[in-house]
PDB file of C-alpha atoms in Angstrom:
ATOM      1  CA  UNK L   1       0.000   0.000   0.000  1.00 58.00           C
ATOM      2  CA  UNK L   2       1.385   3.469  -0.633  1.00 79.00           C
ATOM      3  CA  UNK L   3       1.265   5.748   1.755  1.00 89.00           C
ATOM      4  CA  UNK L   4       2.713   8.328   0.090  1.00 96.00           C
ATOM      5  CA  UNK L   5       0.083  10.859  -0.884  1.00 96.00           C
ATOM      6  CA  UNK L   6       0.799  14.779   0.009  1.00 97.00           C
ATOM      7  CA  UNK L   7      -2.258  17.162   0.964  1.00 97.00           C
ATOM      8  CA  UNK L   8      -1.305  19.513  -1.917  1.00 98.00           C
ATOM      9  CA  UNK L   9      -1.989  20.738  -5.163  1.00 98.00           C
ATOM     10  CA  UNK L  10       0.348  19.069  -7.275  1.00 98.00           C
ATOM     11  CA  UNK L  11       3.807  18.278  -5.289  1.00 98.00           C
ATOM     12  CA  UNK L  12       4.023  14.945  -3.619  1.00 98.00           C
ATOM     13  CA  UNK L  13      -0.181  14.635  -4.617  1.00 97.00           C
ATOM     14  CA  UNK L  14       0.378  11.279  -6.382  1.00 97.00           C
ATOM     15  CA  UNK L  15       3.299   9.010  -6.316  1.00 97.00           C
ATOM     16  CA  UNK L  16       4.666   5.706  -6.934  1.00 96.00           C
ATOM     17  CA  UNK L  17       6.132   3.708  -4.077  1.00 97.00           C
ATOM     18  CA  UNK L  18       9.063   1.274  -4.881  1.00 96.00           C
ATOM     19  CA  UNK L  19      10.134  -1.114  -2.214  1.00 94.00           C
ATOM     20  CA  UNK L  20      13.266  -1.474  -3.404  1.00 94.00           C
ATOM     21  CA  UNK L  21      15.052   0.085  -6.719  1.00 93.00           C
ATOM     22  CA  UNK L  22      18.802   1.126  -7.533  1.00 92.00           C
ATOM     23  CA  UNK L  23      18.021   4.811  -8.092  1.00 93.00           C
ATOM     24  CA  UNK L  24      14.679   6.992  -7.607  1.00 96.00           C
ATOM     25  CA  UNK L  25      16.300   9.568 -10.006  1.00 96.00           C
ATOM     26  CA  UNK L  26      16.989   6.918 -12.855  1.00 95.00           C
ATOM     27  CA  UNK L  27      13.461   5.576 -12.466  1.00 96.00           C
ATOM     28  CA  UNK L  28      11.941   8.805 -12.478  1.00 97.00           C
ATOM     29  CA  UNK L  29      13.901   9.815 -15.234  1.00 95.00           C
ATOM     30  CA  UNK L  30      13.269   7.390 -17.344  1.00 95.00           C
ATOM     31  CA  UNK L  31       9.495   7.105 -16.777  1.00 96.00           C
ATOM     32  CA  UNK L  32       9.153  11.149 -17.456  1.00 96.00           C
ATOM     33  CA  UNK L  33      10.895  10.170 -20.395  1.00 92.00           C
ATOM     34  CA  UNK L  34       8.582   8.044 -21.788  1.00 81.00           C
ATOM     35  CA  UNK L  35       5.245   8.972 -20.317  1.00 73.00           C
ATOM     36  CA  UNK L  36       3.150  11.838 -19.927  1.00 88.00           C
ATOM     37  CA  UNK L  37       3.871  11.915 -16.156  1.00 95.00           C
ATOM     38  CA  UNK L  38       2.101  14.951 -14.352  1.00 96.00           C
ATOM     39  CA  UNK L  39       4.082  17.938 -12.506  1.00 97.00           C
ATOM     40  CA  UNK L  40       5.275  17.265  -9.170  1.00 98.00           C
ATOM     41  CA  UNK L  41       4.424  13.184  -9.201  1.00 98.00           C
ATOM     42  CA  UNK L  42       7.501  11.525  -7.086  1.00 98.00           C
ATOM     43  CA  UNK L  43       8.985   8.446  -6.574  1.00 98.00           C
ATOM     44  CA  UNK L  44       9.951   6.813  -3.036  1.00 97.00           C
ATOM     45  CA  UNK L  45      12.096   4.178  -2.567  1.00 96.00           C
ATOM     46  CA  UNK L  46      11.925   1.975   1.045  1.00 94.00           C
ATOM     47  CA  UNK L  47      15.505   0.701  -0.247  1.00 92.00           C
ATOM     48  CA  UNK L  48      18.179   2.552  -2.834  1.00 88.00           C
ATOM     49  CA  UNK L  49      20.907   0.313  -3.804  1.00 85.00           C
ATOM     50  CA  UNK L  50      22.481   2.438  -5.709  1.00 74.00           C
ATOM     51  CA  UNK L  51      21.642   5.713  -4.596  1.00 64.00           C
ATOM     52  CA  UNK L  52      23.288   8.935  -5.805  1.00 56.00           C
ATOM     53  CA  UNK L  53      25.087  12.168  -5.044  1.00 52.00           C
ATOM     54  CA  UNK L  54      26.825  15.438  -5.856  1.00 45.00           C
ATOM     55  CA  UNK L  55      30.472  14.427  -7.793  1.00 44.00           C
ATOM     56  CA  UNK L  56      29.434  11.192  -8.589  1.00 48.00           C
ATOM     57  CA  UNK L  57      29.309  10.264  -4.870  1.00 49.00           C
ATOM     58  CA  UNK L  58      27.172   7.260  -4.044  1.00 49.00           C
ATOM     59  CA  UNK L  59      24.438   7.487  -1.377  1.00 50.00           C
ATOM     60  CA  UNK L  60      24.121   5.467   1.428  1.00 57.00           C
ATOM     61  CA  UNK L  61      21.217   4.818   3.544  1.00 70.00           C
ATOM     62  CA  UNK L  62      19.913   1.707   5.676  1.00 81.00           C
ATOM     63  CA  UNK L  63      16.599  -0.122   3.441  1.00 87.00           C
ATOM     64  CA  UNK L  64      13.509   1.301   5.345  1.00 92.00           C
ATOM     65  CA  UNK L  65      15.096   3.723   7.727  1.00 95.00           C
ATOM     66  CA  UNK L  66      14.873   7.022   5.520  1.00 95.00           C
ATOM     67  CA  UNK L  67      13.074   9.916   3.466  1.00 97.00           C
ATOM     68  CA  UNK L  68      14.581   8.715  -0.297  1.00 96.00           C
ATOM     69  CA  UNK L  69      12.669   9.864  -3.177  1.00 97.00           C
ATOM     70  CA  UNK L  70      12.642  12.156  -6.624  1.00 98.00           C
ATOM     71  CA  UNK L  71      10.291  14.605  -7.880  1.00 98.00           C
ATOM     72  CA  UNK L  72       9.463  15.658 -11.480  1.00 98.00           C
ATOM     73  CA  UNK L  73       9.222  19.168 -11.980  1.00 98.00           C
ATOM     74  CA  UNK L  74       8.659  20.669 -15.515  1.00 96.00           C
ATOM     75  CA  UNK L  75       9.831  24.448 -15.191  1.00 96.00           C
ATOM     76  CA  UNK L  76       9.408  26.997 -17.951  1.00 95.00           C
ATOM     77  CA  UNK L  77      12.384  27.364 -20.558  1.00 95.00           C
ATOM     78  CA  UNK L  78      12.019  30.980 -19.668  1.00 94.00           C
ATOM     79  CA  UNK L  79      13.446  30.361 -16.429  1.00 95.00           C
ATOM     80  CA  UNK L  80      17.041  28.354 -18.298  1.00 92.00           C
ATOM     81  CA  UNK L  81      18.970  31.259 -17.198  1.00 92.00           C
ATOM     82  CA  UNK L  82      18.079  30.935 -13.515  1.00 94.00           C
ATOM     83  CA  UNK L  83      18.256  27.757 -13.418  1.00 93.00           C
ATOM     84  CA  UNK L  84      20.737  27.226 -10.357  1.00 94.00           C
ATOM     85  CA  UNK L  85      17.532  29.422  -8.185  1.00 96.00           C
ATOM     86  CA  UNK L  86      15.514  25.910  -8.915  1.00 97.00           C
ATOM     87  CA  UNK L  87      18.472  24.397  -6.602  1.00 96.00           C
ATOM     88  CA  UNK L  88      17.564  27.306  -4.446  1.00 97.00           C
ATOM     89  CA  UNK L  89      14.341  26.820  -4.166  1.00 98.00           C
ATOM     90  CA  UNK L  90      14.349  23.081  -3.884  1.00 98.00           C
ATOM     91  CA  UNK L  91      16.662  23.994  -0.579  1.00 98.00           C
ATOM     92  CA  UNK L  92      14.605  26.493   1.053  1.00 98.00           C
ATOM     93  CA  UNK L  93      11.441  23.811   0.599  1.00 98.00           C
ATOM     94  CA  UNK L  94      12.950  21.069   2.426  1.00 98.00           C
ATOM     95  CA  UNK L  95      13.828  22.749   5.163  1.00 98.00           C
ATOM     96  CA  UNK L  96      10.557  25.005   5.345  1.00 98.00           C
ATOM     97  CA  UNK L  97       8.887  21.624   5.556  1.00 98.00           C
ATOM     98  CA  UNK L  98      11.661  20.017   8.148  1.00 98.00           C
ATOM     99  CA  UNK L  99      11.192  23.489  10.282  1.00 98.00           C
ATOM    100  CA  UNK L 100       7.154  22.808   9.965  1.00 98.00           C
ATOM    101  CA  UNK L 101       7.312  19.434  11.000  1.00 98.00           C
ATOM    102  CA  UNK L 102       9.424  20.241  14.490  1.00 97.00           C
ATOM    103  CA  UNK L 103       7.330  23.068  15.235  1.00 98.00           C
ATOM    104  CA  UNK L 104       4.345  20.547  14.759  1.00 97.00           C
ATOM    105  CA  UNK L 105       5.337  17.139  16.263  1.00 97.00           C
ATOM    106  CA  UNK L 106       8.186  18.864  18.811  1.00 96.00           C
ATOM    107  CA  UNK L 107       6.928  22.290  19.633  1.00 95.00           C
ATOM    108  CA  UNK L 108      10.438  23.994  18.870  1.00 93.00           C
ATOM    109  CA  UNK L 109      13.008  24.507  15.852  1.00 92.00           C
ATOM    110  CA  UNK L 110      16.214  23.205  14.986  1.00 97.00           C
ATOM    111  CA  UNK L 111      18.991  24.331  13.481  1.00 96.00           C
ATOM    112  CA  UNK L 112      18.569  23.287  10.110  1.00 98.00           C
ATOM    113  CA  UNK L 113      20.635  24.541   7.547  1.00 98.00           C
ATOM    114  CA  UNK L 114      21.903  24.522   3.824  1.00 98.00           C
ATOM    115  CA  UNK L 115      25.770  23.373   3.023  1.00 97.00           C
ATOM    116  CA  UNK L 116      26.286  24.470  -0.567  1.00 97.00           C
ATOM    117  CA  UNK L 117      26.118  23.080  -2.890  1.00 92.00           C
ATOM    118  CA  UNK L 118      23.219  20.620  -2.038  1.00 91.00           C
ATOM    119  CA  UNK L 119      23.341  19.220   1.840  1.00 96.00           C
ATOM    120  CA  UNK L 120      20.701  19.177   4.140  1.00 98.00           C
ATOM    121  CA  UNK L 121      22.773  19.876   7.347  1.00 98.00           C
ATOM    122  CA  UNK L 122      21.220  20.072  11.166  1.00 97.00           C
ATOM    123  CA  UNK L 123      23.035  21.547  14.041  1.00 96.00           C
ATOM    124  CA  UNK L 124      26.607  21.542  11.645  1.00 94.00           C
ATOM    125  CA  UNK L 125      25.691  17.612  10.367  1.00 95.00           C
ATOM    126  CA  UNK L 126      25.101  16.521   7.686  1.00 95.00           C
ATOM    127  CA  UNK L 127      20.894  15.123   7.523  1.00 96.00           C
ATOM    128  CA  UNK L 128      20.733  14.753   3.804  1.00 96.00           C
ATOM    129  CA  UNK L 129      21.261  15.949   0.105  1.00 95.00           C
ATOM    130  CA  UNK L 130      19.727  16.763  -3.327  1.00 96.00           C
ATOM    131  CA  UNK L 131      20.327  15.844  -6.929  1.00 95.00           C
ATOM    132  CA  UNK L 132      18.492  17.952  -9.240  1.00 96.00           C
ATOM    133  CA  UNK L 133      18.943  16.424 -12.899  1.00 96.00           C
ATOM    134  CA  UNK L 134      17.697  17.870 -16.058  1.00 96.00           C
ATOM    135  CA  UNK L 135      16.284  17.247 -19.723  1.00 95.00           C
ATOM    136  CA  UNK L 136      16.494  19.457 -22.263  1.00 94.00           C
ATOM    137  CA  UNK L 137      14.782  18.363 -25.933  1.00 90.00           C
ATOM    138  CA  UNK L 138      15.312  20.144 -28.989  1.00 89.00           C
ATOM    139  CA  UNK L 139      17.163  22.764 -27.370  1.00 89.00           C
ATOM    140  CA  UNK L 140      14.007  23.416 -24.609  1.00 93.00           C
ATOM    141  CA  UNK L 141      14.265  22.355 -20.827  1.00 95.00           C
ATOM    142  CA  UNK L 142      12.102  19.908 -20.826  1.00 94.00           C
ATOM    143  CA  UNK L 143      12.103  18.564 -17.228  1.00 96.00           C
ATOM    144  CA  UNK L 144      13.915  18.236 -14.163  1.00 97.00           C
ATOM    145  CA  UNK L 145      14.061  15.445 -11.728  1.00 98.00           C
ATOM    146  CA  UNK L 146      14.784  16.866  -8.246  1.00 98.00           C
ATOM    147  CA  UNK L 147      16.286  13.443  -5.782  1.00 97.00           C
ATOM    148  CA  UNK L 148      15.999  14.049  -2.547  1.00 97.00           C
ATOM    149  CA  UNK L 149      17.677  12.078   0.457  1.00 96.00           C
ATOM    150  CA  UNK L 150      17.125  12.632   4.434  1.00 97.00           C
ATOM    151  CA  UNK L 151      18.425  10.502   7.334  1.00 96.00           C
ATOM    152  CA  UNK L 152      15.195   9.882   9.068  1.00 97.00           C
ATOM    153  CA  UNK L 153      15.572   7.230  11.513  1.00 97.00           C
ATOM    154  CA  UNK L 154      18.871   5.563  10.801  1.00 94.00           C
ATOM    155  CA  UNK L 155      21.071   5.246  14.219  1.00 91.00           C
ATOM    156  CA  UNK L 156      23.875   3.637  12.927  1.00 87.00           C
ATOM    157  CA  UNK L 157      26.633   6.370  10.939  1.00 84.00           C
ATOM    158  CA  UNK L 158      29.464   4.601  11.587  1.00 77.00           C
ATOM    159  CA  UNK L 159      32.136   6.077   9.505  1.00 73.00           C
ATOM    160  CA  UNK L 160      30.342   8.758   8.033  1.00 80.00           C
ATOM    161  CA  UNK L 161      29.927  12.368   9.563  1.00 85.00           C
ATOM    162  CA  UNK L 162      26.109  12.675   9.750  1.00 92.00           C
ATOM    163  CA  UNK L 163      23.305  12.354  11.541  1.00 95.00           C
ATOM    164  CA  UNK L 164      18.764  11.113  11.489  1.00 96.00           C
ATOM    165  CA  UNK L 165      16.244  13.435  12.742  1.00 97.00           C
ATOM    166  CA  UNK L 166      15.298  10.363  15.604  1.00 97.00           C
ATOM    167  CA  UNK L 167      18.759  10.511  15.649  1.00 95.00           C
ATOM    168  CA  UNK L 168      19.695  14.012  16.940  1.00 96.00           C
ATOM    169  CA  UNK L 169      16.270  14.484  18.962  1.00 96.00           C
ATOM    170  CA  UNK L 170      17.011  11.189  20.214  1.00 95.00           C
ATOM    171  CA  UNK L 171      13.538   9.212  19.848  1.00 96.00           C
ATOM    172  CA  UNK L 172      12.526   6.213  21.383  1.00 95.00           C
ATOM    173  CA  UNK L 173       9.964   5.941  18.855  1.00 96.00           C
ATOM    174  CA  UNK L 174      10.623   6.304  14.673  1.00 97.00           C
ATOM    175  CA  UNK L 175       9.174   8.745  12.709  1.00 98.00           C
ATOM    176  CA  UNK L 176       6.768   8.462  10.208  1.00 97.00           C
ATOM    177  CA  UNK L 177       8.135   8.697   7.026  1.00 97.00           C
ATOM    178  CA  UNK L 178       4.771   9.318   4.978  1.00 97.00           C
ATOM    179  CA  UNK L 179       4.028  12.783   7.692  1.00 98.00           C
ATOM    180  CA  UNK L 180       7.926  13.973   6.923  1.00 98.00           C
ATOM    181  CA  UNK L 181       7.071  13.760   3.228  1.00 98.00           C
ATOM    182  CA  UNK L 182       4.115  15.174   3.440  1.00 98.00           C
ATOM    183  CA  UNK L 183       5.576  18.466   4.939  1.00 98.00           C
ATOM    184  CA  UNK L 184       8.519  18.505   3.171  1.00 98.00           C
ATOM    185  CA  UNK L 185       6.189  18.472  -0.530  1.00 98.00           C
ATOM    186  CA  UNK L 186       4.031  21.022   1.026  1.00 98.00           C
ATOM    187  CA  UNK L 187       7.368  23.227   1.429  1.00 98.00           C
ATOM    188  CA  UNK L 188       8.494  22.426  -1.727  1.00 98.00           C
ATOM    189  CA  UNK L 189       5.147  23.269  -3.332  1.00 98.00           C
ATOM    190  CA  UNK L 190       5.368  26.697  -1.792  1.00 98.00           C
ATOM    191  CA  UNK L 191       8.700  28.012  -2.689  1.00 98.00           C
ATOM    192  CA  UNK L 192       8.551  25.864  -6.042  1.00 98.00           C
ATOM    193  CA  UNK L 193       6.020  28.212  -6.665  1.00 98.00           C
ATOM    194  CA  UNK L 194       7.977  31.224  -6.117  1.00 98.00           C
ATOM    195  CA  UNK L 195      10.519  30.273  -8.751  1.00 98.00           C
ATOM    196  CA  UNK L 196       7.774  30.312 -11.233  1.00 97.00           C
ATOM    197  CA  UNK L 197       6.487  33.289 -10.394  1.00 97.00           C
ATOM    198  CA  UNK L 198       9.921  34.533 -10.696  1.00 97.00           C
ATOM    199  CA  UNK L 199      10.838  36.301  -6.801  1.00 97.00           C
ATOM    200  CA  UNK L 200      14.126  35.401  -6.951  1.00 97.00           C
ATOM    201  CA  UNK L 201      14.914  37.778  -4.757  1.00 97.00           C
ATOM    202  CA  UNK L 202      12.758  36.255  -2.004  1.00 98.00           C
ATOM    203  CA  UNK L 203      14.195  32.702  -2.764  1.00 98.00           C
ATOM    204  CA  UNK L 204      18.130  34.313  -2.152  1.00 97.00           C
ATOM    205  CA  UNK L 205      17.127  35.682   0.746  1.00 97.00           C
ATOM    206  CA  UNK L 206      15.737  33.081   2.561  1.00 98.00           C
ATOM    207  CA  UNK L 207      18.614  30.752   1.005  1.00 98.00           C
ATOM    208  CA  UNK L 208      21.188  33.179   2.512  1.00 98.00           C
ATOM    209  CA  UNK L 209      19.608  32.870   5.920  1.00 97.00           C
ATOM    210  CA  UNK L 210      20.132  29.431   6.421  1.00 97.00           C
ATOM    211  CA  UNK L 211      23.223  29.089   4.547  1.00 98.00           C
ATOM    212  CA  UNK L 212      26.206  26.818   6.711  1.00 98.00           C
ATOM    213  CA  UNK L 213      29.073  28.913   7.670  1.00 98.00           C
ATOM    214  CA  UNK L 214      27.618  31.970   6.189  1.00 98.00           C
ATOM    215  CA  UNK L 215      29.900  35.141   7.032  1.00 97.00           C
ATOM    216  CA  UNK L 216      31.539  33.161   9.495  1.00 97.00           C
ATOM    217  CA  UNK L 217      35.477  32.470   9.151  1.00 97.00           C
ATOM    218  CA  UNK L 218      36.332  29.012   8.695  1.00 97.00           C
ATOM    219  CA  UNK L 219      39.485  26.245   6.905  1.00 97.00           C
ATOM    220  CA  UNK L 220      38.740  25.218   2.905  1.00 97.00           C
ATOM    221  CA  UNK L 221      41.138  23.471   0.818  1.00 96.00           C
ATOM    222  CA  UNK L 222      41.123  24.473  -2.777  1.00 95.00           C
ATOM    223  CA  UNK L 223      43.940  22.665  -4.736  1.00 90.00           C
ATOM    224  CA  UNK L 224      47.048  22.371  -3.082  1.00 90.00           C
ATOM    225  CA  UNK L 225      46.038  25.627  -0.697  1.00 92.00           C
ATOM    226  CA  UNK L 226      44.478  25.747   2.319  1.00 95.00           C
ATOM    227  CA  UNK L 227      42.973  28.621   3.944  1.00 96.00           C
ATOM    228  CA  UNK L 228      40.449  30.645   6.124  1.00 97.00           C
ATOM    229  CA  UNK L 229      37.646  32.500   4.139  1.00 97.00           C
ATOM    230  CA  UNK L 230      34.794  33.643   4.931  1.00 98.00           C
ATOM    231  CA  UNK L 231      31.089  32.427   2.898  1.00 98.00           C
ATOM    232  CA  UNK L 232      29.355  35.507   1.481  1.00 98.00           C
ATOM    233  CA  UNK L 233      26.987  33.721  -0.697  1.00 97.00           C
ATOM    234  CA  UNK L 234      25.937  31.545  -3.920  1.00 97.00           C
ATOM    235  CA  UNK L 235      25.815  33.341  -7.122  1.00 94.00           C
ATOM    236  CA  UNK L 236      23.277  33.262  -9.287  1.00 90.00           C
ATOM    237  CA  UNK L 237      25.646  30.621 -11.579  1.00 91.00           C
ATOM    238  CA  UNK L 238      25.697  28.530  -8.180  1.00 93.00           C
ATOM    239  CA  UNK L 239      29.707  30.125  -7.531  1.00 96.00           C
ATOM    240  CA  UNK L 240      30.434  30.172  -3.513  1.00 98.00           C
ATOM    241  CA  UNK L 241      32.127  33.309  -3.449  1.00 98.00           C
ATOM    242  CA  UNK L 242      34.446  33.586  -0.219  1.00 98.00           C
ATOM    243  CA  UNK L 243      36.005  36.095   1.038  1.00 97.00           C
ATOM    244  CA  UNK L 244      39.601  35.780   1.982  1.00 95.00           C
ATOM    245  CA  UNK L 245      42.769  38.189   3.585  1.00 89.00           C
ATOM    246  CA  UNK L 246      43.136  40.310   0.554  1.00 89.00           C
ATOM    247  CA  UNK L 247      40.482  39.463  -1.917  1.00 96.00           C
ATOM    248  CA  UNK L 248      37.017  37.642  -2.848  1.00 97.00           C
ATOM    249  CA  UNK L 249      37.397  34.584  -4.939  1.00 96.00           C
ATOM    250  CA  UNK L 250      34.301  32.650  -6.322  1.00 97.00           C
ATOM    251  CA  UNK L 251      34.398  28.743  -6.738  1.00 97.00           C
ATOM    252  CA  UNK L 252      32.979  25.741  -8.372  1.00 95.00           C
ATOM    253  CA  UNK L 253      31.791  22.433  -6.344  1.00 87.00           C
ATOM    254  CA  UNK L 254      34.607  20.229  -7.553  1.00 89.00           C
ATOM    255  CA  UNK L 255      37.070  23.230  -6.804  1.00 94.00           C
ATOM    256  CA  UNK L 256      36.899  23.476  -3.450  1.00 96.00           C
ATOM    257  CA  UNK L 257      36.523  21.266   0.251  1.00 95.00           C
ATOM    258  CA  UNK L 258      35.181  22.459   3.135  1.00 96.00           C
ATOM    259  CA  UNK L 259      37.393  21.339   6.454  1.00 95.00           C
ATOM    260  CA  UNK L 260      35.640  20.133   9.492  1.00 92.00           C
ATOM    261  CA  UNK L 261      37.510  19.877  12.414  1.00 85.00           C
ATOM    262  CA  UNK L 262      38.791  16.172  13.407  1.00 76.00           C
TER     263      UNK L 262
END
């Protein structure tokens, strides 16, 4: 039975549930390929084997334990030249929809926040991560397929800096997966919406907010350097600009690491 059916217009509203596949994005790619698949239908996976991430990363998750699913979203071709504000947006709905559902089931917020380019991060740890993907046909963009992972009720991160919502508010009891998604497509509907409509202002801003280490000094590694620098922002081309002693430099994702202390 899927219980995967969001009270909204169009995000998360109707879904297929997979009990176990190697990718949500590959499925959901390929099916929006071939079919006329609605805006905003999503795929969830109880068990990724061979889940995804930024730089060709794999993700890992325990089968059953976590939030793992894509989204099809069909913007307008108009909107090709902002296209990394659809990353934005994607960003600022997850955790609008993680910050409803504490306020609702645990009567306070967190400290949820977004590492750039694409990790979910609570309290400085790493919760989860997107994958936005995108067709374009003759020349249009066709769709994009937004994958979304979050550490729901996985204890065990041996190895691996992050952390589960039952994890961190430490739960005797797990959390229902099908009320996270449902919050987290209503937030997504809502500042989804805002791209469309074209406020990008209002989507930076709110991005900015909540973005990890923002105007805070900290150690990155970019080649064979390492150095403090300060976050300023994202770009509109998706560049972290930093500032460091004498200057502002802005970077790609595979040109720079972030360094956490051991």
């Amino acid at each position: 039975m899927n219980n995967y059916q969001a009270p909204t217009r169009f995000i998360g509203k109707n879904s297929k549930y997979l009990d176990i596949c190697p990718s949500t994005n590959s499925i959901a790619f390929e099916e929006a390929l071939n079919g006329e698949i609605p805006e905003g239908f999503a795929w969830i996976a109880g068990h990724q084997t061979a889940g995804r991430g930024q730089r060709g990363n794999t993700w890992q998750a325990e089968p059953h334990q976590n939030l793992t699913l894509s989204i099809l979203l069909r913007p307008s071709h108009a909107l090709l030249e902002k296209q990394f504000f659809l990353s934005k947006a994607a960003a600022n709905g997850i955790l609008d929809g993680l910050e409803a559902w504490s306020r609702a089931t645990q009567g306070e917020n967190f400290n949820f926040e977004i590492k750039w380019p694409n990790d979910i991060y609570l309290d400085g740890v790493k919760l989860g991560g997107i994958l936005i993907e995108n067709n374009f046909q003759a020349g249009k963009w066709s769709f994009s397929i937004v994958g979304i992972g979050l550490n729901i009720n996985q204890l065990n991160f041996e190895g691996i800096r992050g952390t589960s919502l039952r994890s961190y508010l430490e739960l005797k009891d797990p959390i229902s997966l099908p009320e996270v998604y449902n919050y987290i497509s209503q937030g997504i509907e809502n500042t989804y919406t805002l791209f469309k409509e074209g406020q990008f202002e209002k989507i930076d801003e709110h991005y900015h907010e909540r973005l990890f280490r923002r105007l805070e000094w900290a150690s990155y590694e970019a080649g064979n350097e390492r150095f403090e620098g300060k976050i300023l922002g994202v770009n509109e081309q998706g560049l972290l600009e930093i500032e460091k002693e004498f200057t502002v430099e802005s970077y790609d994702l595979k040109e720079i690491s972030f360094i956490f202390p051991s």
